[in-house]
């Protein structure tokens, strides 16, 4: 049985292969992979630091590409 962290790791490894021609995208995916790997064995204090780093990443992505577009329903 795979955990949600295992599933996230598999997703980002696959994504890393798909974006390998784009250095900026690779850097973002590598950052996510590092966060996931650290979270797998993190204690409570480390998880708090990782949460802060995830929030920094979220803010960076929001600044770069803006909010998700609204879903159009027909």
Short mmCIF file of N, CA and C in Angstrom, two decimals:
data_model
loop_
_atom_site.label_atom_id
_atom_site.label_comp_id
_atom_site.label_asym_id
_atom_site.label_seq_id
_atom_site.Cartn_x
_atom_site.Cartn_y
_atom_site.Cartn_z
N UNK A 1 0.84 -1.18 0.00
CA UNK A 1 0.00 0.00 0.00
C UNK A 1 0.89 1.24 0.00
N UNK A 2 0.58 2.19 -0.86
CA UNK A 2 1.39 3.40 -0.93
C UNK A 2 0.75 4.52 -0.13
N UNK A 3 1.61 5.32 0.49
CA UNK A 3 1.14 6.47 1.26
C UNK A 3 0.97 7.66 0.33
N UNK A 4 0.38 8.72 0.84
CA UNK A 4 0.22 9.92 0.03
C UNK A 4 1.58 10.52 -0.33
N UNK A 5 2.56 10.40 0.56
CA UNK A 5 3.90 10.88 0.23
C UNK A 5 4.52 10.05 -0.88
N UNK A 6 4.30 8.73 -0.84
CA UNK A 6 4.80 7.87 -1.91
C UNK A 6 4.15 8.24 -3.25
N UNK A 7 2.85 8.47 -3.22
CA UNK A 7 2.14 8.86 -4.44
C UNK A 7 2.65 10.20 -4.97
N UNK A 8 2.88 11.14 -4.08
CA UNK A 8 3.42 12.45 -4.48
C UNK A 8 4.81 12.28 -5.07
N UNK A 9 5.62 11.44 -4.46
CA UNK A 9 6.97 11.20 -4.97
C UNK A 9 6.91 10.62 -6.38
N UNK A 10 6.06 9.64 -6.59
CA UNK A 10 5.91 9.04 -7.92
C UNK A 10 5.43 10.07 -8.94
N UNK A 11 4.49 10.90 -8.55
CA UNK A 11 3.98 11.95 -9.43
C UNK A 11 5.09 12.90 -9.85
N UNK A 12 5.88 13.38 -8.88
CA UNK A 12 6.91 14.35 -9.20
C UNK A 12 8.08 13.74 -9.95
N UNK A 13 8.38 12.46 -9.73
CA UNK A 13 9.41 11.80 -10.54
C UNK A 13 8.95 11.74 -11.99
N UNK A 14 7.69 11.37 -12.21
CA UNK A 14 7.15 11.35 -13.57
C UNK A 14 7.15 12.75 -14.18
N UNK A 15 6.75 13.73 -13.41
CA UNK A 15 6.74 15.11 -13.89
C UNK A 15 8.15 15.57 -14.22
N UNK A 16 9.12 15.18 -13.42
CA UNK A 16 10.53 15.55 -13.68
C UNK A 16 10.98 15.05 -15.03
N UNK A 17 10.57 13.85 -15.40
CA UNK A 17 10.92 13.31 -16.72
C UNK A 17 10.26 14.10 -17.84
N UNK A 18 9.02 14.54 -17.61
CA UNK A 18 8.30 15.28 -18.65
C UNK A 18 8.83 16.69 -18.86
N UNK A 19 9.41 17.31 -17.85
CA UNK A 19 9.88 18.69 -17.98
C UNK A 19 11.40 18.79 -18.14
N UNK A 20 12.06 17.68 -18.38
CA UNK A 20 13.52 17.67 -18.37
C UNK A 20 14.17 18.64 -19.35
N UNK A 21 13.46 19.11 -20.36
CA UNK A 21 14.04 20.08 -21.30
C UNK A 21 13.90 21.52 -20.85
N UNK A 22 13.24 21.75 -19.73
CA UNK A 22 12.99 23.10 -19.24
C UNK A 22 13.69 23.28 -17.90
N UNK A 23 14.84 23.98 -17.88
CA UNK A 23 15.61 24.10 -16.64
C UNK A 23 14.83 24.74 -15.49
N UNK A 24 14.00 25.74 -15.77
CA UNK A 24 13.23 26.39 -14.71
C UNK A 24 12.22 25.43 -14.10
N UNK A 25 11.53 24.68 -14.95
CA UNK A 25 10.56 23.70 -14.46
C UNK A 25 11.26 22.58 -13.69
N UNK A 26 12.41 22.15 -14.18
CA UNK A 26 13.18 21.12 -13.47
C UNK A 26 13.56 21.58 -12.07
N UNK A 27 13.96 22.83 -11.94
CA UNK A 27 14.35 23.36 -10.63
C UNK A 27 13.16 23.35 -9.67
N UNK A 28 11.98 23.71 -10.16
CA UNK A 28 10.79 23.71 -9.30
C UNK A 28 10.44 22.28 -8.89
N UNK A 29 10.45 21.36 -9.83
CA UNK A 29 10.12 19.96 -9.53
C UNK A 29 11.17 19.37 -8.59
N UNK A 30 12.44 19.69 -8.81
CA UNK A 30 13.48 19.19 -7.92
C UNK A 30 13.27 19.70 -6.49
N UNK A 31 12.84 20.94 -6.38
CA UNK A 31 12.55 21.51 -5.06
C UNK A 31 11.42 20.74 -4.39
N UNK A 32 10.38 20.42 -5.15
CA UNK A 32 9.27 19.63 -4.61
C UNK A 32 9.72 18.23 -4.21
N UNK A 33 10.54 17.61 -5.03
CA UNK A 33 11.05 16.28 -4.71
C UNK A 33 11.86 16.31 -3.41
N UNK A 34 12.67 17.33 -3.23
CA UNK A 34 13.46 17.44 -2.01
C UNK A 34 12.55 17.58 -0.79
N UNK A 35 11.52 18.40 -0.92
CA UNK A 35 10.58 18.59 0.19
C UNK A 35 9.89 17.28 0.56
N UNK A 36 9.46 16.54 -0.45
CA UNK A 36 8.78 15.26 -0.21
C UNK A 36 9.72 14.28 0.47
N UNK A 37 10.95 14.19 -0.02
CA UNK A 37 11.91 13.24 0.56
C UNK A 37 12.23 13.60 2.00
N UNK A 38 12.37 14.89 2.29
CA UNK A 38 12.64 15.30 3.67
C UNK A 38 11.44 15.03 4.57
N UNK A 39 10.24 15.19 4.06
CA UNK A 39 9.04 15.00 4.86
C UNK A 39 8.84 13.55 5.27
N UNK A 40 9.36 12.64 4.49
CA UNK A 40 9.15 11.21 4.78
C UNK A 40 9.70 10.80 6.13
N UNK A 41 10.80 11.44 6.58
CA UNK A 41 11.43 11.05 7.84
C UNK A 41 11.51 12.21 8.82
N UNK A 42 10.73 13.24 8.61
CA UNK A 42 10.84 14.46 9.41
C UNK A 42 10.17 14.33 10.77
N UNK A 43 10.76 15.00 11.75
CA UNK A 43 10.12 15.11 13.05
C UNK A 43 9.21 16.35 13.02
N UNK A 44 8.55 16.63 14.12
CA UNK A 44 7.57 17.73 14.16
C UNK A 44 8.21 19.08 13.84
N UNK A 45 9.39 19.35 14.37
CA UNK A 45 10.05 20.63 14.11
C UNK A 45 10.44 20.77 12.65
N UNK A 46 10.93 19.70 12.07
CA UNK A 46 11.32 19.73 10.65
C UNK A 46 10.09 19.88 9.78
N UNK A 47 8.99 19.21 10.14
CA UNK A 47 7.76 19.36 9.37
C UNK A 47 7.26 20.80 9.38
N UNK A 48 7.41 21.48 10.50
CA UNK A 48 7.00 22.89 10.57
C UNK A 48 7.85 23.73 9.63
N UNK A 49 9.15 23.47 9.58
CA UNK A 49 10.03 24.19 8.67
C UNK A 49 9.68 23.87 7.22
N UNK A 50 9.36 22.62 6.94
CA UNK A 50 8.97 22.23 5.58
C UNK A 50 7.66 22.88 5.19
N UNK A 51 6.71 22.98 6.12
CA UNK A 51 5.45 23.67 5.84
C UNK A 51 5.70 25.12 5.44
N UNK A 52 6.63 25.77 6.12
CA UNK A 52 6.97 27.15 5.78
C UNK A 52 7.59 27.23 4.38
N UNK A 53 8.42 26.26 4.05
CA UNK A 53 9.04 26.25 2.72
C UNK A 53 8.00 25.96 1.63
N UNK A 54 7.05 25.10 1.92
CA UNK A 54 5.96 24.85 0.96
C UNK A 54 5.16 26.12 0.73
N UNK A 55 4.91 26.87 1.79
CA UNK A 55 4.19 28.13 1.66
C UNK A 55 4.99 29.13 0.81
N UNK A 56 6.31 29.16 0.99
CA UNK A 56 7.17 30.02 0.16
C UNK A 56 7.08 29.60 -1.31
N UNK A 57 7.09 28.31 -1.55
CA UNK A 57 6.97 27.80 -2.92
C UNK A 57 5.62 28.17 -3.52
N UNK A 58 4.55 28.02 -2.72
CA UNK A 58 3.22 28.38 -3.20
C UNK A 58 3.17 29.86 -3.58
N UNK A 59 3.71 30.70 -2.73
CA UNK A 59 3.71 32.14 -3.00
C UNK A 59 4.54 32.46 -4.25
N UNK A 60 5.66 31.78 -4.42
CA UNK A 60 6.51 31.99 -5.60
C UNK A 60 5.76 31.59 -6.88
N UNK A 61 5.09 30.45 -6.85
CA UNK A 61 4.34 30.01 -8.02
C UNK A 61 3.18 30.94 -8.32
N UNK A 62 2.52 31.41 -7.29
CA UNK A 62 1.42 32.36 -7.46
C UNK A 62 1.92 33.66 -8.08
N UNK A 63 3.08 34.12 -7.62
CA UNK A 63 3.66 35.34 -8.18
C UNK A 63 4.05 35.16 -9.64
N UNK A 64 4.58 33.99 -9.98
CA UNK A 64 5.03 33.74 -11.35
C UNK A 64 3.86 33.59 -12.33
N UNK A 65 2.85 32.83 -11.93
CA UNK A 65 1.80 32.47 -12.88
C UNK A 65 0.41 32.94 -12.49
N UNK A 66 0.25 33.55 -11.34
CA UNK A 66 -1.05 34.06 -10.93
C UNK A 66 -1.94 32.94 -10.41
N UNK A 67 -3.14 33.32 -9.99
CA UNK A 67 -4.07 32.33 -9.45
C UNK A 67 -4.59 31.39 -10.54
N UNK A 68 -5.10 30.25 -10.10
CA UNK A 68 -5.70 29.31 -11.05
C UNK A 68 -6.88 30.01 -11.73
N UNK A 69 -7.04 29.79 -13.04
CA UNK A 69 -8.21 30.38 -13.70
C UNK A 69 -9.49 29.73 -13.18
N UNK A 70 -10.56 30.49 -13.25
CA UNK A 70 -11.86 29.97 -12.82
C UNK A 70 -12.29 28.83 -13.73
N UNK A 71 -12.97 27.88 -13.16
CA UNK A 71 -13.47 26.75 -13.93
C UNK A 71 -14.73 27.17 -14.63
N UNK A 72 -14.76 27.01 -15.95
CA UNK A 72 -15.95 27.34 -16.72
C UNK A 72 -16.90 26.13 -16.73
N UNK A 73 -18.12 26.38 -16.35
CA UNK A 73 -19.12 25.30 -16.36
C UNK A 73 -20.14 25.61 -17.44
N UNK A 74 -20.49 24.59 -18.14
CA UNK A 74 -21.47 24.76 -19.23
C UNK A 74 -22.79 24.14 -18.84
#
